[in-house]
Structure formats: structure tokens, C-alpha cells
N, CA and C of each residue as an Amber inpcrd file, in Angstrom:
protein
   543
  17.3540000  40.1850000 -16.9850000  17.2540000  40.6730000 -18.9230000
  16.4320000  40.3960000 -19.3310000  15.5020000  40.1810000 -20.5710000
  15.0900000  39.4910000 -21.3120000  15.0650000  41.0720000 -22.4860000
  16.0630000  40.4290000 -23.2050000  15.7440000  41.7750000 -24.0990000
  14.6910000  41.4260000 -25.1190000  14.0040000  41.0790000 -25.8250000
  13.0250000  40.6240000 -26.0870000  11.4580000  41.1970000 -25.8990000
  11.8470000  41.2010000 -24.7400000  10.7550000  42.3080000 -23.9440000
  11.0570000  43.5720000 -24.0030000  12.1280000  43.9470000 -24.1410000
  11.7660000  45.8790000 -24.3000000  11.2640000  46.4610000 -25.6100000
  10.9710000  47.8200000 -24.9560000  10.7150000  47.9430000 -25.9190000
  12.0770000  49.3310000 -26.9160000  12.0360000  49.6740000 -27.8720000
  12.8150000  49.8640000 -29.0600000  13.9300000  50.6990000 -28.6360000
  13.2600000  51.4910000 -27.8090000  13.6240000  52.8980000 -27.3140000
  15.0880000  52.4770000 -26.3460000  13.7890000  51.5990000 -25.0150000
  14.9130000  50.7050000 -23.9920000  16.2220000  50.4630000 -24.1320000
  15.5880000  49.0430000 -25.6100000  16.8550000  48.4420000 -25.7780000
  18.1740000  49.7690000 -26.2740000  18.0140000  50.0960000 -26.9130000
  18.8050000  50.9450000 -27.9350000  19.2540000  52.1470000 -26.8090000
  18.5880000  52.4600000 -25.6860000  19.4870000  53.7410000 -24.7740000
  20.4060000  52.2900000 -23.3580000  19.5790000  51.7950000 -23.3010000
  20.4820000  49.6620000 -22.8640000  21.8320000  50.0220000 -23.6970000
  21.8130000  49.6390000 -24.4020000  23.3680000  48.8190000 -25.8190000
  23.7600000  50.6220000 -25.5500000  23.7030000  51.8600000 -25.0230000
  24.1740000  52.6170000 -25.7150000  25.6350000  52.9400000 -24.5630000
  24.5110000  52.3950000 -23.0470000  24.6180000  52.8460000 -22.0820000
  26.3690000  51.9210000 -22.3750000  26.0810000  50.1040000 -23.0820000
  27.0350000  49.4520000 -22.7520000  27.7200000  49.7070000 -23.6880000
  28.0720000  50.6690000 -24.9090000  29.1630000  50.8130000 -24.8040000
  29.8030000  51.7770000 -24.9870000  29.1400000  52.7190000 -23.7480000
  29.9460000  53.9310000 -23.2610000  30.8640000  52.8980000 -21.8000000
  30.2400000  51.9510000 -21.0570000  30.9360000  51.0940000 -20.5420000
  32.4910000  50.2310000 -20.9720000  32.2770000  50.3960000 -21.9610000
  33.2310000  49.4200000 -23.2370000  34.4290000  50.1970000 -23.5180000
  33.3780000  51.1980000 -23.6370000  35.3460000  52.2360000 -24.4890000
  35.6190000  52.5820000 -22.9860000  35.1980000  52.6460000 -21.6360000
  35.5280000  53.0360000 -20.2980000  36.8410000  51.6860000 -19.9740000
  36.2940000  50.3150000 -20.2060000  36.9130000  49.1760000 -20.2620000
  38.5390000  49.1650000 -21.9760000  37.6030000  49.4120000 -23.0290000
  39.2650000  49.6700000 -23.3140000  40.2540000  50.8300000 -22.9250000
  39.9270000  51.8790000 -22.6740000  40.5460000  53.0610000 -22.5730000
  41.7390000  51.9340000 -21.0760000  41.2090000  51.9170000 -20.2960000
  41.8670000  50.9360000 -19.1560000  42.6120000  49.5900000 -19.7120000
  42.1840000  49.3580000 -20.3480000  43.2520000  48.0220000 -20.8270000
  43.8110000  49.5330000 -21.9400000  44.1930000  49.6150000 -22.1210000
  44.8990000  49.8340000 -23.2540000  46.0340000  51.2610000 -22.1000000
  45.3940000  51.5350000 -20.5330000  46.4010000  52.1680000 -19.7050000
  46.7670000  51.0500000 -19.2410000  46.3140000  49.6260000 -18.6060000
  47.5220000  48.5530000 -18.1250000  48.3580000  48.1320000 -19.5200000
  48.3240000  47.8510000 -20.5500000  49.2170000  48.0370000 -21.8310000
  50.4840000  48.3760000 -21.2120000  50.3560000  49.7330000 -21.6590000
  51.0890000  50.7620000 -21.2420000  51.8090000  50.4370000 -20.2270000
  51.2270000  49.9170000 -19.3540000  51.9320000  49.6960000 -18.1130000
  53.1340000  48.0940000 -18.0860000  52.1710000  47.3310000 -18.1720000
  52.5890000  45.8610000 -18.9200000  54.0170000  46.3070000 -20.3230000
  53.6850000  47.1740000 -20.7050000  55.1700000  47.5600000 -21.8290000
  56.0780000  48.1910000 -20.5280000  55.6230000  49.2470000 -19.5570000
  56.6100000  49.9660000 -19.2850000  57.4930000  48.6230000 -18.6270000
  56.9660000  47.8930000 -17.8850000  57.9020000  47.6210000 -16.8350000
  58.2220000  45.5370000 -17.3350000  58.4030000  45.7280000 -18.9870000
  58.6150000  44.5450000 -19.2620000  57.6800000  43.2000000 -19.0800000
  57.0100000  43.1370000 -18.8660000  55.7480000  42.7780000 -17.9730000
  56.1380000  41.4400000 -19.1370000  56.1210000  41.5430000 -20.3810000
  55.3110000  40.7030000 -21.6390000  56.7200000  40.5160000 -21.9270000
  57.8190000  40.5880000 -21.7490000  59.4150000  40.0530000 -21.4540000
  59.6080000  39.1220000 -20.7400000  59.1770000  39.6640000 -19.2900000
  59.3150000  38.4910000 -18.5860000  58.7130000  37.3210000 -18.8050000
  57.3280000  36.9320000 -19.4030000  56.5120000  35.8720000 -19.8480000
  57.2130000  35.1190000 -20.2660000  58.3220000  35.4230000 -21.6020000
  58.8900000  35.3670000 -23.3440000  58.3940000  35.6170000 -23.7800000
  57.7780000  36.5420000 -23.9650000  56.5840000  37.0510000 -25.0410000
  58.2290000  38.1160000 -25.3290000  58.5330000  38.1860000 -26.8920000
  59.6640000  38.8540000 -27.8870000  58.6210000  39.9910000 -28.3790000
  57.6720000  40.2420000 -27.8460000  57.1910000  42.1210000 -28.2440000
  55.4510000  42.0670000 -27.4590000  55.2140000  43.3060000 -27.5770000
  53.7390000  43.6480000 -26.6880000  52.6580000  42.3430000 -27.9660000
  52.9140000  42.9470000 -28.4810000  51.7870000  41.9240000 -30.0410000
  51.9030000  40.9960000 -29.1560000  53.0800000  40.5030000 -29.9510000
  53.3030000  38.8120000 -29.4990000  52.2510000  37.7910000 -28.1140000
  52.6430000  39.1940000 -26.7130000  51.9170000  38.8630000 -25.4930000
  50.5360000  39.2140000 -26.0250000  49.6380000  40.1460000 -26.3850000
  48.3650000  40.0660000 -26.4570000  47.4470000  39.0780000 -26.9980000
  48.6530000  38.6000000 -28.2470000  47.9780000  37.4520000 -28.6370000
  47.6730000  36.4240000 -27.7300000  49.1080000  35.7440000 -27.5940000
  49.6230000  35.1590000 -26.9070000  48.4850000  34.0610000 -25.1940000
  49.3170000  35.4040000 -24.5880000  48.7370000  36.2280000 -23.5740000
  47.3430000  36.1370000 -22.9490000  46.7930000  37.4070000 -23.8030000
  45.3120000  38.1280000 -23.8000000  44.1800000  37.3030000 -25.0690000
  44.8660000  36.4440000 -25.9000000  43.9250000  35.8780000 -26.6770000
  43.3890000  36.9090000 -27.6440000  44.1430000  38.0520000 -28.0080000
  43.6900000  39.4180000 -28.7490000  43.6900000  38.2860000 -29.8310000
  43.1440000  38.7350000 -31.7350000  43.1720000  38.5590000 -32.7690000
  44.5570000  39.4770000 -32.9990000  45.2970000  38.7230000 -34.3780000
  46.4110000  39.9870000 -34.7940000  46.0620000  40.8200000 -34.9080000
  44.7970000  41.3810000 -35.5770000  44.0910000  43.1040000 -36.0030000
  43.3510000  43.9630000 -34.7180000  42.6440000  42.8380000 -33.6870000
  42.3180000  43.8200000 -32.3050000  44.0960000  44.0790000 -31.6780000
  44.8510000  42.8010000 -32.1090000  46.0900000  43.2050000 -31.0470000
  47.0560000  44.6180000 -31.5690000  47.0810000  45.1310000 -32.8780000
  47.4990000  45.9260000 -33.7960000  47.1680000  47.1580000 -33.2200000
  45.7140000  47.2870000 -33.4330000  44.6160000  47.7470000 -32.3010000
  44.9540000  48.7200000 -31.2260000  45.7120000  48.3040000 -30.2120000
  44.9950000  48.4470000 -29.0610000  46.4930000  48.5840000 -28.4920000
  47.6000000  48.5190000 -29.9160000  48.8130000  48.5700000 -29.1130000
  48.8950000  49.8080000 -30.3080000  48.5720000  50.6700000 -30.8760000
  48.4890000  52.2800000 -31.6920000  47.8170000  52.7780000 -30.8420000
  46.3330000  52.1210000 -30.1270000  45.8510000  53.3360000 -29.7050000
  46.7700000  53.5930000 -28.3690000  47.2550000  52.9900000 -27.8250000
  48.5050000  53.1860000 -26.6410000  48.9880000  53.9260000 -26.1060000
  50.3420000  53.2580000 -28.1010000  51.0640000  54.4760000 -28.6380000
  50.7140000  55.7300000 -28.9420000  49.6600000  56.3240000 -29.2330000
  48.7570000  57.5390000 -29.5520000  48.7680000  58.0490000 -28.5110000
  47.7810000  57.6980000 -26.5340000  47.4510000  57.9610000 -26.1530000
  48.5200000  58.6510000 -24.7620000  49.7130000  58.4270000 -25.7550000
  51.3460000  57.9430000 -25.0470000  51.3490000  59.2200000 -25.1560000
  51.6800000  59.5070000 -26.4280000  51.9840000  60.5890000 -27.3580000
  51.4280000  62.0380000 -27.2840000  49.6440000  61.6320000 -27.2380000
  48.9650000  62.9020000 -27.1150000  48.3960000  63.0490000 -26.4940000
  47.9710000  62.9640000 -25.4670000  47.2320000  62.1050000 -24.5140000
  45.2950000  62.6760000 -24.6110000  45.9040000  63.7950000 -25.7710000
  43.9910000  64.4770000 -25.6020000  43.2830000  62.7210000 -26.6140000
  44.0660000  62.4900000 -27.1740000  43.2240000  61.4230000 -27.8100000
  42.8590000  60.2100000 -27.0710000  43.0380000  60.7160000 -25.6280000
  42.5130000  59.1230000 -24.6950000  40.8840000  59.7370000 -24.3630000
  40.2650000  61.1090000 -24.3990000  39.4010000  61.6050000 -24.3030000
  38.5940000  61.4100000 -25.7890000  39.2490000  61.6440000 -26.4260000
  38.5800000  61.6070000 -28.0320000  38.1510000  60.6080000 -27.7360000
  38.8080000  58.8130000 -27.6000000  38.4730000  57.8800000 -27.5830000
  37.6240000  57.2750000 -26.9160000  37.5930000  57.5430000 -25.4580000
  36.3890000  57.9210000 -23.9580000  35.0370000  57.9080000 -25.5020000
  35.1220000  59.0250000 -25.5660000  33.8370000  60.0500000 -26.2580000
  33.0610000  59.7510000 -27.5590000  33.9610000  58.4600000 -27.8320000
  33.6320000  57.3710000 -29.2750000  34.3700000  58.8930000 -30.2380000
  34.5950000  60.3240000 -30.2660000  34.9070000  60.7520000 -31.6290000
  35.9320000  60.0420000 -32.0780000  36.9870000  59.0710000 -31.6630000
  37.8800000  58.5340000 -32.2950000  37.6880000  56.9920000 -32.4090000
  37.9530000  56.4860000 -33.0500000  37.5250000  55.0370000 -33.5280000
  39.2190000  54.2700000 -33.1970000  38.9160000  53.1760000 -32.8660000
  40.3920000  52.1130000 -33.1650000  41.2560000  52.2670000 -34.2680000
  40.3560000  51.9960000 -35.0240000  40.6760000  51.8520000 -35.8560000
  41.4370000  53.3610000 -36.5340000  40.9790000  54.7080000 -36.7420000
  41.1670000  55.4350000 -36.3890000  42.6440000  56.0750000 -35.8890000
  42.5640000  55.4970000 -34.3860000  43.5090000  56.2450000 -33.9480000
  45.0830000  54.7780000 -34.1740000  44.5520000  53.9040000 -34.7560000
  45.7950000  53.5990000 -35.5080000  46.2870000  54.1670000 -36.8970000
  45.4540000  54.5560000 -37.5840000  46.1260000  55.3990000 -39.4040000
  46.8580000  56.6310000 -38.3540000  46.3590000  57.5460000 -37.2840000
  46.6130000  58.7030000 -36.6680000  47.8550000  57.6540000 -36.2890000
  48.0190000  57.0040000 -35.6610000  49.8560000  56.8640000 -35.0980000
  50.6110000  55.9730000 -36.3250000  50.0570000  56.0950000 -36.9600000
  50.7160000  55.2750000 -38.4580000  51.5870000  56.6880000 -38.8530000
  50.4290000  58.2660000 -38.6650000  50.9760000  59.3070000 -39.1590000
  51.6580000  59.6860000 -39.1500000  51.4450000  59.5900000 -37.6330000
  52.5130000  60.5700000 -37.2580000  53.6950000  59.9950000 -37.1830000
  54.2220000  58.7240000 -37.3710000  55.1370000  58.4970000 -37.0820000
  55.8220000  58.4970000 -38.7800000  55.0640000  58.4600000 -39.6040000
  56.1470000  58.9690000 -41.3910000  55.7600000  60.8180000 -40.9400000
  54.5870000  61.7680000 -39.8280000  54.8460000  63.0430000 -40.6700000
  55.2740000  63.7650000 -38.6810000  55.5240000  62.9710000 -37.9810000
  56.2260000  63.5750000 -36.8500000  55.9390000  65.6880000 -36.0290000
  56.6400000  66.3730000 -37.1070000  56.3300000  67.2110000 -37.9770000
  54.7070000  68.2700000 -37.3690000  53.8060000  67.5320000 -37.6770000
  52.8530000  67.7740000 -38.0870000  52.1060000  68.2580000 -36.6410000
  51.0010000  68.9810000 -36.6830000  50.9940000  69.7070000 -35.0140000
  49.4760000  68.3340000 -35.0440000  49.7240000  67.9810000 -33.5180000
  48.6920000  66.7760000 -33.5440000  48.0680000  66.7960000 -32.7780000
  47.7550000  67.9290000 -32.4060000  46.4610000  68.6290000 -31.5870000
  44.6770000  68.7420000 -32.7980000  46.2530000  70.0670000 -33.9360000
  45.4240000  70.0400000 -34.6830000  44.3420000  68.4350000 -35.6990000
  45.7670000  67.6740000 -35.8780000  45.0100000  66.7160000 -36.9760000
  44.3060000  65.4390000 -36.1890000  44.6700000  66.0340000 -34.9420000
  43.6780000  64.9340000 -33.8690000  42.8990000  64.9740000 -34.3270000
  42.2200000  65.7300000 -33.5150000  40.6130000  67.3220000 -34.0320000
  39.7310000  67.5250000 -35.5010000  41.3230000  67.2320000 -36.4540000
  40.7030000  66.7630000 -38.0110000  40.5500000  65.4390000 -38.2910000
  40.2910000  64.6350000 -37.9380000  39.5440000  63.6580000 -37.9530000
  38.8220000  63.2160000 -37.0190000  38.4650000  63.1360000 -36.3640000
  37.3110000  63.1620000 -34.7180000  36.2180000  63.1190000 -35.7890000
  35.6400000  61.6840000 -35.3230000  33.5490000  61.2070000 -35.4950000
  33.7740000  61.2100000 -37.6350000  34.8340000  60.2570000 -37.8420000
  34.9700000  60.2680000 -39.2320000  35.1780000  58.9030000 -39.3990000
  34.8290000  58.8400000 -40.3680000  35.1680000  57.2560000 -41.1820000
  36.6130000  56.9720000 -41.7820000  36.9280000  55.1260000 -41.0160000
  37.7130000  55.7030000 -41.7780000  38.7770000  55.6690000 -43.0330000
  37.7740000  54.8780000 -43.6360000  38.4200000  56.2130000 -45.6680000
  37.6550000  57.6440000 -44.9870000  37.5860000  58.1040000 -44.7040000
  37.1670000  59.3650000 -44.3870000  38.7840000  59.8500000 -43.8180000
  39.1980000  59.3490000 -42.1730000  40.3620000  59.9850000 -42.0250000
  41.6910000  59.8840000 -42.6990000  41.3680000  58.1640000 -43.2640000
  42.8040000  58.5200000 -44.3840000  42.5070000  59.6580000 -45.2750000
  41.3690000  59.7660000 -45.9150000  41.7220000  60.7310000 -46.7690000
  42.7870000  61.7570000 -46.2060000  41.8410000  62.5040000 -45.2380000
  41.9280000  63.3340000 -44.6780000  43.6520000  63.6170000 -44.3630000
  44.1510000  62.5740000 -43.8530000  45.6130000  62.1250000 -43.4500000
  45.9650000  62.8600000 -45.3100000  45.4670000  62.0250000 -45.8430000
  46.6720000  61.6300000 -46.7970000  46.1870000  63.4880000 -47.8910000
  45.3450000  64.1300000 -48.1380000  45.8800000  65.4820000 -47.7850000
  46.7630000  66.5850000 -47.1530000  47.3980000  65.4560000 -46.1530000
  48.0110000  66.5040000 -45.5100000  49.6140000  65.7670000 -46.0320000
  49.6310000  64.5570000 -45.8780000  50.7880000  64.0240000 -46.3660000
  50.2010000  62.8650000 -47.3240000  50.4780000  63.3210000 -48.5580000
  49.8760000  63.0410000 -49.7940000  50.4580000  61.0130000 -50.1870000
  51.6320000  61.1280000 -49.5520000  52.3030000  59.2560000 -49.6700000
  52.1150000  58.8110000 -48.5750000  51.4630000  58.9420000 -47.0550000
  50.6410000  58.2310000 -46.3010000  49.6770000  57.9440000 -46.8260000
  48.9940000  57.4830000 -47.7930000  47.6020000  56.7170000 -48.5600000
  47.8150000  55.9450000 -49.7520000  49.1000000  55.9900000 -49.8930000
  49.1840000  54.7640000 -51.0880000  49.9870000  53.9500000 -50.5730000
  49.3740000  52.1750000 -51.5160000  50.4900000  51.3260000 -51.1810000
  52.3520000  51.4760000 -52.0900000  52.9600000  51.0960000 -50.7620000
  53.7040000  50.8360000 -51.3260000  54.4440000  49.9290000 -52.7560000
  54.6830000  50.2140000 -53.4210000  55.1800000  49.2820000 -54.7340000
  55.8090000  47.7300000 -54.3350000  56.2560000  47.6770000 -53.3180000
  57.1880000  46.6400000 -52.8060000  56.2630000  45.8240000 -52.6550000
  55.2720000  46.4180000 -52.1760000  54.3870000  45.5720000 -51.4910000
  53.6590000  44.9690000 -52.6380000  52.6180000  45.9170000 -53.7190000
  52.0770000  45.6970000 -54.4130000  53.1740000  44.6970000 -55.8220000
  54.0220000  45.1130000 -55.6580000  54.7340000  43.4460000 -56.1790000
  54.5210000  42.2890000 -55.8610000  54.1590000  42.5010000 -54.2030000
  54.6080000  41.0600000 -53.5570000  53.3090000  40.2830000 -53.9930000
  52.3120000  41.1760000 -53.5470000  50.6390000  41.4990000 -53.5690000
  50.7700000  39.5050000 -55.2910000  50.8340000  40.9290000 -56.3300000
  51.8590000  40.4940000 -57.7760000  52.3170000  38.8980000 -57.7970000
  52.9200000  39.0650000 -57.4550000  53.9140000  37.3650000 -57.6710000
  53.3910000  37.1370000 -56.7360000  52.3740000  36.4380000 -55.2260000
  51.6800000  35.9210000 -55.3010000  50.4660000  35.8530000 -55.3740000
  50.0490000  36.4320000 -56.5680000  48.6730000  36.3570000 -57.3700000
  48.9560000  34.9220000 -58.3400000  50.5490000  35.5540000 -58.8270000
  50.9010000  34.8620000 -60.2790000  50.6380000  33.4050000 -59.5770000
  51.2210000  33.2210000 -58.6840000  51.4030000  32.0390000 -57.9830000
  50.3760000  31.1870000 -58.2150000  49.5270000  31.9120000 -57.2330000
  48.1020000  31.4810000 -57.1740000  47.8790000  31.0490000 -58.0980000
  46.8310000  31.8150000 -59.6270000  46.7660000  31.6840000 -60.8590000
  47.0300000  30.7330000 -61.4380000  47.9400000  29.5610000 -60.9140000
  47.9920000  28.0990000 -61.6660000  47.3660000  27.4230000 -61.1570000
  46.4660000  28.1720000 -60.3190000  45.6960000  26.8370000 -60.1100000
  45.1280000  26.2400000 -60.8340000  44.9920000  24.7520000 -60.9410000
  43.8010000  23.7670000 -62.0700000  43.1600000  24.6330000 -62.2480000
  42.0900000  24.6680000 -63.7100000  41.0610000  25.4440000 -64.0730000
  39.8390000  24.9640000 -63.4110000  39.7750000  24.0090000 -62.2870000
  38.5780000  23.4280000 -61.9820000  38.0420000  24.8900000 -61.2500000
  39.0240000  24.7980000 -60.1190000  39.1470000  26.6060000 -59.9840000
  39.3670000  28.3180000 -60.4190000  38.2160000  28.3600000 -61.1890000
  38.5550000  28.9380000 -62.2400000  37.3570000  30.3030000 -61.0310000
  36.1680000  30.3870000 -60.3720000  35.9140000  31.0070000 -59.8020000
  36.6080000  31.5980000 -58.3900000  37.6460000  30.8230000 -57.5860000
  38.6490000  31.3910000 -56.8150000  39.9170000  32.5280000 -57.7010000
  40.2780000  32.1370000 -59.0130000  40.9850000  32.2740000 -59.7040000
  40.8770000  33.8150000 -59.7930000  39.2340000  34.0660000 -60.0520000
  38.7090000  35.1360000 -60.7800000  38.7670000  36.4490000 -59.3800000
  38.1520000  35.5310000 -58.4570000  37.9800000  36.9700000 -57.6490000
  38.7830000  37.6370000 -57.2740000  40.3990000  36.2260000 -57.4140000
  42.0470000  36.2290000 -56.8690000  41.7940000  38.1490000 -57.9150000
  41.4640000  37.8320000 -58.5280000  42.2820000  39.0170000 -59.7490000
  41.6290000  39.7930000 -59.0750000  39.7010000  40.0880000 -59.2520000
  39.6780000  40.7210000 -59.3030000  39.5470000  41.5640000 -57.4920000
  40.4080000  41.0470000 -56.6160000  40.8840000  41.7430000 -54.9370000
  42.2130000  41.9210000 -55.8410000  43.0140000  41.5350000 -55.9180000
  44.1240000  41.7110000 -56.9900000  44.3660000  43.5220000 -57.3480000
  42.9340000  43.8600000 -58.6550000  42.8530000  44.8010000 -59.2100000
  42.6230000  45.7910000 -57.5730000  41.6800000  45.3100000 -57.2720000
  40.8840000  46.1070000 -55.6510000  42.6550000  47.0480000 -55.2440000
  43.3830000  46.0340000 -54.7830000  44.7340000  46.1040000 -53.9040000
  45.0320000  47.3590000 -54.8260000  45.8260000  46.7090000 -55.9180000
  46.0670000  47.7930000 -56.4430000  45.8050000  49.3100000 -56.8170000
  44.3920000  49.5120000 -57.1300000  44.0500000  50.5650000 -57.4480000
  43.6910000  51.9980000 -56.0280000  43.3100000  50.9480000 -55.4070000
  42.9370000  51.8680000 -53.2650000  43.9250000  51.6290000 -53.0060000
  43.4770000  53.3310000 -52.5700000  44.7560000  53.5020000 -51.6400000
  45.1090000  52.6270000 -50.5040000  46.1460000  52.6010000 -49.6380000
  46.4730000  51.4180000 -48.3220000  45.8980000  51.5160000 -47.4490000
  45.1790000  50.7830000 -46.9620000  44.1480000  50.5360000 -46.1890000
  44.7690000  50.5780000 -44.4870000
């Protein structure tokens, strides 16, 4: 199929179909990962964790591996999340946030919280979860101190790198002023 010859509606229609298939495949991967984890197959292959297995064996980047594992755990803990992911109402990044939230606040009504963050952006999801448990979105003071210490070390770069130093200062300021990502 030559994409250049498709009219706009056909191209968008095919793309939507591919996205539906991608979600389905992602859920299949999550289910396979759960089975691999349950059987300990990653350990048999010499990996100390499922994350290491995803990065080393399946060649996922760290971030994608983290999202898949968090979604896997969320679906195991809250089966309703599977349909939300499948239908595109819950993104992988929001699934990961939700999983982290439930570790911090296990007493919350999981089904209700899931419904409240469906069809939201990552920032909106975080805001809604922070409204339920205010500590959720706050960056750990120790983490900030570590970032500041790293910045101080990097700020000793020679004056030839003033633009880099300024960019680092701005990045650290944003980290200090924003909720945890």
C-alpha cells in the first residue's frame, strides 16, 4: 500500500485500525509478561528482575519496560484496567501512575479511581490522584537534594559551557517547582 496515494480519510482510518491492533498486541504482551513472571522464566535465563529481562532479552528501553511492568501489575490487581487499556481510555503512562498510586494508597476504591482517570492526560491523571492523596504528586525532598547536589557538581563546568550550565539551572528549577513526573 502506498500511503502517498491514500486520501486523508482512508489514511486516518487505516491508522486508527493500526492503533486498535497495537493496543490489542500490547495487552497480549502484558499477559505474556505476567505468565513469564509467574513461571519465573526471566530468572531461569539469568535475569535478576523482570525489568532486566525486558531490557536485556526483549530489547525494550528502560522507560517502556517500566510502563509494561506497571501495566501488568495493574491489570493483575485490577482486571477492569485491561478493558480501559484495550479501548484506549487508559494510557500506559497513566496505568503506571495508577499502579504507583495504589502502592501508596491501597485502601482507595480502585475501580472508582480507575474511572476517574480514564481519558485524561498524564498531568491531569496526576492532578486527580494528588487530589485524592496529596502526597502522591510531591517530589521526595531527598530526591531533590540529590538532584541539587548533582547540579552543584555539574555547575563546576568551565565557563566555556555557560549555556549548558544555564540549561541545567533551568531544568533543576523546573524539577523543584513541578510535581513528581
